[in-house]
Amino acid sequence: MSPHATTDELEHRYKKKAKDPVERSHHQIVWLLSEGKRTEEVSEVTGYSPGWVRKIAHRYNERGVDGLGDRRHYNPGAKERALLDEAAEEELLRALKESPPAWVGGGMWSGPKVARWIAKRNGLEKVHAQRGFEYLRKVSYSPQVPRPSNTRAEDSQREAFKKGFR
């Protein structure tokens, strides 16, 4: 390990300074390595593979603490590849406040339904369900599922339960 920062500085960055979870993990990796821990030990503690621990150490050795952190934030072209821009996300938010249209499947909104909505809006043949889940999260919605009900209960029992539940 190149000594870009002291072990104490790395520990401080890991424990107090880093807010981004990926950056925090990277600081933990280089801090533990700077303490003399082996790659395999660091891998066990952090949950990262030994190869990834070595890659993070290599980035730190090359660029210092500036080489750490989630580099996906600086992914060139990501905005151009996005399925929805800010205006379209607002449109999605408005759509999510209503029931899903019949052509996406009706019922309650889900990742696959949002994906179908995006595909139709953008004139695409198909959008994978995972992208629908990603956009639900991005606009701070969670997939909705109906509450379970006791199918064997009579209507009067269900109503009594609802009243007593409050």
Short mmCIF file of N, CA and C in Angstrom, two decimals:
data_model
loop_
_atom_site.label_atom_id
_atom_site.label_comp_id
_atom_site.label_asym_id
_atom_site.label_seq_id
_atom_site.Cartn_x
_atom_site.Cartn_y
_atom_site.Cartn_z
N MET A 1 0.84 -1.20 0.00
CA MET A 1 0.00 0.00 0.00
C MET A 1 0.88 1.25 0.00
N SER A 2 0.57 2.15 -0.89
CA SER A 2 1.25 3.43 -0.89
C SER A 2 0.68 4.29 0.23
N PRO A 3 1.52 5.01 0.93
CA PRO A 3 1.02 5.81 2.05
C PRO A 3 0.50 7.18 1.63
N HIS A 4 -0.63 7.22 0.92
CA HIS A 4 -1.23 8.50 0.55
C HIS A 4 -1.83 9.18 1.77
N ALA A 5 -2.36 8.38 2.67
CA ALA A 5 -2.95 8.90 3.91
C ALA A 5 -2.52 7.98 5.04
N THR A 6 -2.48 8.51 6.24
CA THR A 6 -2.09 7.68 7.39
C THR A 6 -3.21 6.71 7.73
N THR A 7 -2.86 5.70 8.47
CA THR A 7 -3.86 4.73 8.93
C THR A 7 -4.95 5.43 9.72
N ASP A 8 -4.58 6.39 10.56
CA ASP A 8 -5.57 7.13 11.35
C ASP A 8 -6.50 7.95 10.46
N GLU A 9 -5.94 8.59 9.41
CA GLU A 9 -6.76 9.36 8.48
C GLU A 9 -7.75 8.45 7.76
N LEU A 10 -7.27 7.30 7.33
CA LEU A 10 -8.15 6.36 6.63
C LEU A 10 -9.26 5.86 7.55
N GLU A 11 -8.91 5.59 8.81
CA GLU A 11 -9.92 5.15 9.77
C GLU A 11 -10.97 6.25 9.97
N HIS A 12 -10.50 7.50 10.10
CA HIS A 12 -11.42 8.63 10.28
C HIS A 12 -12.34 8.77 9.07
N ARG A 13 -11.78 8.66 7.88
CA ARG A 13 -12.60 8.77 6.67
C ARG A 13 -13.64 7.65 6.62
N TYR A 14 -13.24 6.44 7.02
CA TYR A 14 -14.16 5.31 7.03
C TYR A 14 -15.26 5.50 8.06
N LYS A 15 -14.90 5.87 9.28
CA LYS A 15 -15.86 5.91 10.38
C LYS A 15 -16.69 7.19 10.44
N LYS A 16 -16.12 8.31 10.04
CA LYS A 16 -16.82 9.59 10.26
C LYS A 16 -17.12 10.39 8.99
N LYS A 17 -16.19 10.40 8.06
CA LYS A 17 -16.29 11.36 6.97
C LYS A 17 -17.10 10.87 5.76
N ALA A 18 -16.88 9.63 5.35
CA ALA A 18 -17.52 9.14 4.13
C ALA A 18 -19.02 8.96 4.34
N LYS A 19 -19.80 9.58 3.48
CA LYS A 19 -21.27 9.47 3.57
C LYS A 19 -21.80 8.44 2.57
N ASP A 20 -21.20 8.38 1.40
CA ASP A 20 -21.62 7.43 0.39
C ASP A 20 -21.21 6.02 0.83
N PRO A 21 -22.13 5.04 0.82
CA PRO A 21 -21.80 3.71 1.32
C PRO A 21 -20.68 3.01 0.56
N VAL A 22 -20.59 3.22 -0.75
CA VAL A 22 -19.51 2.59 -1.52
C VAL A 22 -18.17 3.21 -1.14
N GLU A 23 -18.14 4.53 -1.06
CA GLU A 23 -16.91 5.21 -0.66
C GLU A 23 -16.48 4.77 0.74
N ARG A 24 -17.45 4.63 1.62
CA ARG A 24 -17.17 4.19 2.99
C ARG A 24 -16.54 2.79 2.99
N SER A 25 -17.08 1.88 2.20
CA SER A 25 -16.51 0.53 2.10
C SER A 25 -15.09 0.56 1.55
N HIS A 26 -14.87 1.39 0.55
CA HIS A 26 -13.52 1.50 -0.03
C HIS A 26 -12.53 2.02 1.00
N HIS A 27 -12.95 3.00 1.80
CA HIS A 27 -12.07 3.50 2.85
C HIS A 27 -11.80 2.41 3.89
N GLN A 28 -12.81 1.61 4.20
CA GLN A 28 -12.60 0.52 5.14
C GLN A 28 -11.56 -0.47 4.59
N ILE A 29 -11.66 -0.77 3.30
CA ILE A 29 -10.71 -1.71 2.68
C ILE A 29 -9.29 -1.19 2.80
N VAL A 30 -9.04 0.06 2.39
CA VAL A 30 -7.66 0.55 2.42
C VAL A 30 -7.18 0.77 3.85
N TRP A 31 -8.09 1.12 4.76
CA TRP A 31 -7.71 1.27 6.16
C TRP A 31 -7.25 -0.07 6.72
N LEU A 32 -8.04 -1.13 6.49
CA LEU A 32 -7.67 -2.45 7.00
C LEU A 32 -6.36 -2.94 6.38
N LEU A 33 -6.19 -2.69 5.09
CA LEU A 33 -4.93 -3.07 4.44
C LEU A 33 -3.76 -2.29 5.01
N SER A 34 -3.98 -1.00 5.32
CA SER A 34 -2.89 -0.18 5.87
C SER A 34 -2.50 -0.65 7.27
N GLU A 35 -3.42 -1.33 7.96
CA GLU A 35 -3.11 -1.89 9.27
C GLU A 35 -2.33 -3.20 9.16
N GLY A 36 -2.13 -3.66 7.93
CA GLY A 36 -1.36 -4.88 7.73
C GLY A 36 -2.19 -6.14 7.56
N LYS A 37 -3.51 -5.98 7.46
CA LYS A 37 -4.36 -7.14 7.26
C LYS A 37 -4.15 -7.69 5.84
N ARG A 38 -4.28 -9.00 5.72
CA ARG A 38 -4.12 -9.66 4.42
C ARG A 38 -5.38 -9.45 3.58
N THR A 39 -5.24 -9.54 2.28
CA THR A 39 -6.36 -9.37 1.36
C THR A 39 -7.52 -10.30 1.72
N GLU A 40 -7.22 -11.54 2.04
CA GLU A 40 -8.26 -12.52 2.35
C GLU A 40 -9.02 -12.11 3.63
N GLU A 41 -8.31 -11.58 4.62
CA GLU A 41 -8.97 -11.13 5.85
C GLU A 41 -9.91 -9.95 5.55
N VAL A 42 -9.41 -9.00 4.78
CA VAL A 42 -10.21 -7.83 4.42
C VAL A 42 -11.44 -8.27 3.62
N SER A 43 -11.24 -9.24 2.74
CA SER A 43 -12.34 -9.77 1.95
C SER A 43 -13.42 -10.37 2.84
N GLU A 44 -13.03 -11.12 3.84
CA GLU A 44 -14.00 -11.72 4.76
C GLU A 44 -14.77 -10.66 5.55
N VAL A 45 -14.06 -9.65 6.02
CA VAL A 45 -14.68 -8.61 6.84
C VAL A 45 -15.65 -7.75 6.02
N THR A 46 -15.26 -7.40 4.81
CA THR A 46 -16.04 -6.46 4.01
C THR A 46 -17.07 -7.12 3.10
N GLY A 47 -16.88 -8.40 2.81
CA GLY A 47 -17.80 -9.09 1.90
C GLY A 47 -17.46 -8.91 0.43
N TYR A 48 -16.38 -8.19 0.14
CA TYR A 48 -15.93 -8.05 -1.25
C TYR A 48 -15.01 -9.22 -1.60
N SER A 49 -14.92 -9.54 -2.87
CA SER A 49 -14.04 -10.62 -3.30
C SER A 49 -12.58 -10.17 -3.17
N PRO A 50 -11.65 -11.13 -3.01
CA PRO A 50 -10.23 -10.75 -2.94
C PRO A 50 -9.77 -9.96 -4.17
N GLY A 51 -10.27 -10.33 -5.34
CA GLY A 51 -9.90 -9.59 -6.56
C GLY A 51 -10.34 -8.14 -6.50
N TRP A 52 -11.54 -7.90 -5.97
CA TRP A 52 -12.03 -6.53 -5.87
C TRP A 52 -11.26 -5.76 -4.81
N VAL A 53 -10.90 -6.40 -3.72
CA VAL A 53 -10.08 -5.75 -2.68
C VAL A 53 -8.76 -5.31 -3.29
N ARG A 54 -8.16 -6.19 -4.10
CA ARG A 54 -6.88 -5.83 -4.76
C ARG A 54 -7.09 -4.67 -5.74
N LYS A 55 -8.21 -4.67 -6.45
CA LYS A 55 -8.48 -3.58 -7.41
C LYS A 55 -8.63 -2.24 -6.68
N ILE A 56 -9.33 -2.23 -5.55
CA ILE A 56 -9.49 -1.00 -4.76
C ILE A 56 -8.12 -0.54 -4.24
N ALA A 57 -7.31 -1.49 -3.77
CA ALA A 57 -5.96 -1.15 -3.29
C ALA A 57 -5.13 -0.56 -4.43
N HIS A 58 -5.25 -1.12 -5.62
CA HIS A 58 -4.52 -0.62 -6.78
C HIS A 58 -4.96 0.82 -7.12
N ARG A 59 -6.27 1.07 -7.10
CA ARG A 59 -6.77 2.42 -7.37
C ARG A 59 -6.25 3.40 -6.33
N TYR A 60 -6.24 2.97 -5.06
CA TYR A 60 -5.73 3.83 -3.99
C TYR A 60 -4.24 4.12 -4.21
N ASN A 61 -3.48 3.10 -4.56
CA ASN A 61 -2.05 3.28 -4.79
C ASN A 61 -1.78 4.23 -5.95
N GLU A 62 -2.61 4.17 -6.98
CA GLU A 62 -2.42 5.03 -8.15
C GLU A 62 -2.89 6.47 -7.91
N ARG A 63 -4.07 6.64 -7.29
CA ARG A 63 -4.69 7.96 -7.21
C ARG A 63 -4.89 8.49 -5.80
N GLY A 64 -4.55 7.71 -4.79
CA GLY A 64 -4.77 8.15 -3.41
C GLY A 64 -6.25 8.08 -3.07
N VAL A 65 -6.67 8.86 -2.08
CA VAL A 65 -8.07 8.80 -1.64
C VAL A 65 -9.03 9.28 -2.73
N ASP A 66 -8.56 10.07 -3.69
CA ASP A 66 -9.43 10.51 -4.79
C ASP A 66 -9.82 9.35 -5.70
N GLY A 67 -9.09 8.27 -5.67
CA GLY A 67 -9.40 7.10 -6.49
C GLY A 67 -10.46 6.20 -5.89
N LEU A 68 -10.88 6.52 -4.66
CA LEU A 68 -11.87 5.69 -3.98
C LEU A 68 -13.28 6.22 -4.22
N GLY A 69 -14.25 5.40 -3.99
CA GLY A 69 -15.64 5.82 -4.10
C GLY A 69 -16.31 5.23 -5.33
N ASP A 70 -17.59 5.47 -5.42
CA ASP A 70 -18.42 4.93 -6.48
C ASP A 70 -18.22 5.74 -7.75
N ARG A 71 -17.52 5.18 -8.68
CA ARG A 71 -17.21 5.90 -9.91
C ARG A 71 -18.37 5.89 -10.89
N ARG A 72 -19.43 5.17 -10.59
CA ARG A 72 -20.60 5.16 -11.47
C ARG A 72 -21.26 6.53 -11.50
N HIS A 73 -21.05 7.35 -10.43
CA HIS A 73 -21.63 8.69 -10.41
C HIS A 73 -21.10 9.55 -11.55
N TYR A 74 -19.95 9.19 -12.07
CA TYR A 74 -19.30 9.97 -13.13
C TYR A 74 -19.32 9.22 -14.45
N ASN A 75 -20.32 8.37 -14.64
CA ASN A 75 -20.43 7.55 -15.83
C ASN A 75 -20.82 8.41 -17.02
N PRO A 76 -19.91 8.62 -17.96
CA PRO A 76 -20.25 9.50 -19.09
C PRO A 76 -21.35 8.88 -19.95
N GLY A 77 -22.29 9.70 -20.33
CA GLY A 77 -23.36 9.24 -21.21
C GLY A 77 -24.53 8.61 -20.49
N ALA A 78 -24.49 8.52 -19.18
CA ALA A 78 -25.57 7.86 -18.45
C ALA A 78 -26.90 8.59 -18.65
N LYS A 79 -26.87 9.92 -18.64
CA LYS A 79 -28.11 10.68 -18.82
C LYS A 79 -28.71 10.45 -20.20
N GLU A 80 -27.84 10.34 -21.19
CA GLU A 80 -28.32 10.14 -22.56
C GLU A 80 -28.92 8.74 -22.73
N ARG A 81 -28.46 7.78 -21.93
CA ARG A 81 -28.97 6.41 -22.03
C ARG A 81 -30.18 6.18 -21.14
N ALA A 82 -30.53 7.13 -20.30
CA ALA A 82 -31.66 6.97 -19.39
C ALA A 82 -32.95 6.82 -20.20
N LEU A 83 -33.85 6.00 -19.70
CA LEU A 83 -35.12 5.80 -20.39
C LEU A 83 -36.06 6.99 -20.18
N LEU A 84 -35.94 7.66 -19.04
CA LEU A 84 -36.80 8.80 -18.74
C LEU A 84 -35.98 9.99 -18.30
N ASP A 85 -36.24 11.15 -18.89
CA ASP A 85 -35.59 12.37 -18.41
C ASP A 85 -36.43 12.92 -17.25
N GLU A 86 -36.06 14.07 -16.73
CA GLU A 86 -36.76 14.62 -15.56
C GLU A 86 -38.24 14.87 -15.84
N ALA A 87 -38.56 15.39 -17.01
CA ALA A 87 -39.95 15.67 -17.36
C ALA A 87 -40.75 14.36 -17.44
N ALA A 88 -40.14 13.34 -18.01
CA ALA A 88 -40.83 12.04 -18.12
C ALA A 88 -40.99 11.39 -16.74
N GLU A 89 -40.04 11.61 -15.84
CA GLU A 89 -40.19 11.09 -14.48
C GLU A 89 -41.37 11.75 -13.78
N GLU A 90 -41.56 13.05 -14.02
CA GLU A 90 -42.72 13.75 -13.47
C GLU A 90 -44.01 13.16 -14.05
N GLU A 91 -43.98 12.85 -15.33
CA GLU A 91 -45.13 12.22 -15.98
C GLU A 91 -45.41 10.85 -15.34
N LEU A 92 -44.36 10.10 -15.06
CA LEU A 92 -44.52 8.81 -14.39
C LEU A 92 -45.12 8.99 -13.00
N LEU A 93 -44.63 9.98 -12.26
CA LEU A 93 -45.19 10.25 -10.93
C LEU A 93 -46.69 10.53 -10.99
N ARG A 94 -47.10 11.31 -11.98
CA ARG A 94 -48.53 11.59 -12.14
C ARG A 94 -49.29 10.31 -12.46
N ALA A 95 -48.72 9.47 -13.30
CA ALA A 95 -49.37 8.20 -13.66
C ALA A 95 -49.48 7.29 -12.45
N LEU A 96 -48.46 7.29 -11.59
CA LEU A 96 -48.46 6.41 -10.41
C LEU A 96 -49.52 6.81 -9.39
N LYS A 97 -49.97 8.05 -9.45
CA LYS A 97 -51.01 8.50 -8.51
C LYS A 97 -52.39 7.96 -8.89
N GLU A 98 -52.52 7.48 -10.11
CA GLU A 98 -53.76 6.88 -10.60
C GLU A 98 -53.58 5.35 -10.64
N SER A 99 -54.67 4.64 -10.84
CA SER A 99 -54.58 3.19 -11.03
C SER A 99 -53.93 2.92 -12.38
N PRO A 100 -53.21 1.82 -12.49
CA PRO A 100 -52.59 1.51 -13.78
C PRO A 100 -53.66 1.28 -14.86
N PRO A 101 -53.43 1.76 -16.06
CA PRO A 101 -54.41 1.52 -17.13
C PRO A 101 -54.50 0.03 -17.46
N ALA A 102 -55.60 -0.34 -18.09
CA ALA A 102 -55.83 -1.76 -18.41
C ALA A 102 -54.73 -2.31 -19.33
N TRP A 103 -54.18 -1.47 -20.22
CA TRP A 103 -53.19 -1.97 -21.16
C TRP A 103 -51.86 -2.34 -20.51
N VAL A 104 -51.62 -1.90 -19.25
CA VAL A 104 -50.42 -2.37 -18.54
C VAL A 104 -50.76 -3.51 -17.59
N GLY A 105 -52.05 -3.76 -17.40
CA GLY A 105 -52.43 -4.88 -16.56
C GLY A 105 -53.37 -4.53 -15.43
N GLY A 106 -53.74 -3.24 -15.28
CA GLY A 106 -54.65 -2.84 -14.21
C GLY A 106 -54.13 -3.20 -12.83
N GLY A 107 -55.01 -3.21 -11.86
CA GLY A 107 -54.62 -3.61 -10.50
C GLY A 107 -53.81 -2.55 -9.79
N MET A 108 -52.62 -2.94 -9.32
CA MET A 108 -51.73 -2.03 -8.61
C MET A 108 -50.41 -1.93 -9.39
N TRP A 109 -49.72 -0.81 -9.23
CA TRP A 109 -48.45 -0.61 -9.93
C TRP A 109 -47.39 -1.59 -9.44
N SER A 110 -46.58 -2.06 -10.37
CA SER A 110 -45.46 -2.96 -10.07
C SER A 110 -44.34 -2.64 -11.04
N GLY A 111 -43.19 -3.23 -10.82
CA GLY A 111 -42.06 -3.01 -11.72
C GLY A 111 -42.37 -3.37 -13.16
N PRO A 112 -42.94 -4.55 -13.42
CA PRO A 112 -43.26 -4.91 -14.81
C PRO A 112 -44.28 -3.96 -15.44
N LYS A 113 -45.23 -3.47 -14.65
CA LYS A 113 -46.23 -2.54 -15.20
C LYS A 113 -45.59 -1.20 -15.54
N VAL A 114 -44.69 -0.74 -14.68
CA VAL A 114 -43.98 0.51 -14.98
C VAL A 114 -43.12 0.32 -16.23
N ALA A 115 -42.49 -0.84 -16.37
CA ALA A 115 -41.68 -1.13 -17.56
C ALA A 115 -42.54 -1.09 -18.83
N ARG A 116 -43.76 -1.66 -18.77
CA ARG A 116 -44.66 -1.60 -19.92
C ARG A 116 -45.09 -0.17 -20.21
N TRP A 117 -45.33 0.62 -19.14
CA TRP A 117 -45.70 2.02 -19.31
C TRP A 117 -44.57 2.79 -20.02
N ILE A 118 -43.33 2.56 -19.57
CA ILE A 118 -42.17 3.23 -20.17
C ILE A 118 -42.02 2.82 -21.63
N ALA A 119 -42.18 1.52 -21.91
CA ALA A 119 -42.04 1.04 -23.29
C ALA A 119 -43.05 1.72 -24.21
N LYS A 120 -44.31 1.79 -23.77
CA LYS A 120 -45.32 2.42 -24.62
C LYS A 120 -45.05 3.92 -24.77
N ARG A 121 -44.70 4.58 -23.68
CA ARG A 121 -44.44 6.01 -23.72
C ARG A 121 -43.30 6.34 -24.67
N ASN A 122 -42.26 5.51 -24.66
CA ASN A 122 -41.07 5.77 -25.47
C ASN A 122 -41.11 5.10 -26.84
N GLY A 123 -42.18 4.36 -27.13
CA GLY A 123 -42.29 3.68 -28.43
C GLY A 123 -41.30 2.53 -28.58
N LEU A 124 -41.02 1.87 -27.47
CA LEU A 124 -40.08 0.75 -27.50
C LEU A 124 -40.86 -0.56 -27.53
N GLU A 125 -40.23 -1.58 -28.10
CA GLU A 125 -40.87 -2.88 -28.15
C GLU A 125 -40.99 -3.49 -26.76
N LYS A 126 -39.91 -3.39 -25.96
CA LYS A 126 -39.93 -3.98 -24.63
C LYS A 126 -38.94 -3.24 -23.73
N VAL A 127 -39.31 -3.11 -22.45
CA VAL A 127 -38.41 -2.62 -21.41
C VAL A 127 -38.43 -3.70 -20.33
N HIS A 128 -37.27 -4.12 -19.88
CA HIS A 128 -37.19 -5.19 -18.88
C HIS A 128 -37.83 -4.74 -17.57
N ALA A 129 -38.45 -5.70 -16.89
CA ALA A 129 -39.14 -5.43 -15.63
C ALA A 129 -38.22 -4.79 -14.62
N GLN A 130 -36.94 -5.18 -14.59
CA GLN A 130 -36.00 -4.62 -13.62
C GLN A 130 -35.91 -3.10 -13.76
N ARG A 131 -35.97 -2.60 -15.00
CA ARG A 131 -35.92 -1.14 -15.20
C ARG A 131 -37.15 -0.48 -14.61
N GLY A 132 -38.29 -1.18 -14.66
CA GLY A 132 -39.50 -0.65 -14.02
C GLY A 132 -39.32 -0.52 -12.52
N PHE A 133 -38.72 -1.56 -11.89
CA PHE A 133 -38.45 -1.49 -10.45
C PHE A 133 -37.48 -0.35 -10.15
N GLU A 134 -36.46 -0.18 -11.00
CA GLU A 134 -35.47 0.89 -10.79
C GLU A 134 -36.14 2.26 -10.82
N TYR A 135 -37.05 2.47 -11.78
CA TYR A 135 -37.72 3.76 -11.86
C TYR A 135 -38.71 3.95 -10.73
N LEU A 136 -39.35 2.88 -10.25
CA LEU A 136 -40.20 3.01 -9.07
C LEU A 136 -39.38 3.53 -7.89
N ARG A 137 -38.20 2.93 -7.68
CA ARG A 137 -37.34 3.38 -6.58
C ARG A 137 -36.86 4.80 -6.81
N LYS A 138 -36.51 5.11 -8.06
CA LYS A 138 -35.96 6.43 -8.36
C LYS A 138 -36.96 7.55 -8.04
N VAL A 139 -38.23 7.29 -8.23
CA VAL A 139 -39.25 8.30 -7.93
C VAL A 139 -39.84 8.09 -6.54
N SER A 140 -39.15 7.30 -5.72
CA SER A 140 -39.50 7.07 -4.30
C SER A 140 -40.83 6.35 -4.10
N TYR A 141 -41.15 5.45 -4.98
CA TYR A 141 -42.31 4.59 -4.81
C TYR A 141 -41.82 3.18 -4.56
N SER A 142 -42.65 2.40 -3.91
CA SER A 142 -42.33 0.99 -3.73
C SER A 142 -43.40 0.18 -4.46
N PRO A 143 -43.04 -1.01 -4.91
CA PRO A 143 -44.07 -1.83 -5.56
C PRO A 143 -45.22 -2.09 -4.59
N GLN A 144 -46.42 -1.95 -5.06
CA GLN A 144 -47.59 -2.12 -4.21
C GLN A 144 -48.14 -3.53 -4.35
N VAL A 145 -48.52 -4.10 -3.24
CA VAL A 145 -49.16 -5.42 -3.24
C VAL A 145 -50.40 -5.34 -2.37
N PRO A 146 -51.45 -6.04 -2.77
CA PRO A 146 -52.66 -5.98 -1.95
C PRO A 146 -52.44 -6.63 -0.60
N ARG A 147 -53.16 -6.13 0.41
CA ARG A 147 -53.07 -6.73 1.73
C ARG A 147 -53.67 -8.12 1.69
N PRO A 148 -53.08 -9.06 2.42
CA PRO A 148 -53.66 -10.40 2.44
C PRO A 148 -54.99 -10.38 3.19
N SER A 149 -55.86 -11.28 2.82
CA SER A 149 -57.13 -11.39 3.53
C SER A 149 -57.40 -12.86 3.80
N ASN A 150 -58.18 -13.10 4.82
CA ASN A 150 -58.55 -14.46 5.18
C ASN A 150 -59.71 -14.87 4.28
N THR A 151 -59.44 -15.70 3.30
CA THR A 151 -60.47 -16.07 2.33
C THR A 151 -61.56 -16.93 2.95
N ARG A 152 -61.26 -17.57 4.08
CA ARG A 152 -62.26 -18.42 4.74
C ARG A 152 -63.18 -17.63 5.67
N ALA A 153 -62.84 -16.39 5.95
CA ALA A 153 -63.66 -15.59 6.87
C ALA A 153 -64.90 -15.08 6.15
N GLU A 154 -65.94 -14.90 6.91
CA GLU A 154 -67.16 -14.33 6.35
C GLU A 154 -67.02 -12.81 6.32
N ASP A 155 -67.82 -12.17 5.47
CA ASP A 155 -67.75 -10.72 5.33
C ASP A 155 -67.94 -10.01 6.66
N SER A 156 -68.85 -10.48 7.48
CA SER A 156 -69.10 -9.82 8.77
C SER A 156 -67.87 -9.94 9.69
N GLN A 157 -67.17 -11.08 9.61
CA GLN A 157 -65.96 -11.26 10.42
C GLN A 157 -64.86 -10.30 9.95
N ARG A 158 -64.74 -10.15 8.64
CA ARG A 158 -63.73 -9.23 8.10
C ARG A 158 -64.01 -7.80 8.54
N GLU A 159 -65.24 -7.37 8.44
CA GLU A 159 -65.63 -6.01 8.84
C GLU A 159 -65.36 -5.80 10.34
N ALA A 160 -65.70 -6.80 11.15
CA ALA A 160 -65.47 -6.70 12.60
C ALA A 160 -63.97 -6.58 12.89
N PHE A 161 -63.17 -7.32 12.14
CA PHE A 161 -61.73 -7.26 12.33
C PHE A 161 -61.20 -5.87 11.99
N LYS A 162 -61.66 -5.32 10.85
CA LYS A 162 -61.22 -3.99 10.43
C LYS A 162 -61.58 -2.93 11.48
N LYS A 163 -62.79 -3.01 12.02
CA LYS A 163 -63.22 -2.03 13.03
C LYS A 163 -62.41 -2.16 14.31
N GLY A 164 -62.15 -3.39 14.73
CA GLY A 164 -61.41 -3.63 15.97
C GLY A 164 -59.92 -3.39 15.83
N PHE A 165 -59.43 -3.36 14.62
CA PHE A 165 -58.00 -3.21 14.36
C PHE A 165 -57.50 -1.82 14.70
N ARG A 166 -58.33 -0.82 14.53
CA ARG A 166 -57.91 0.57 14.80
C ARG A 166 -57.73 0.72 16.27
#
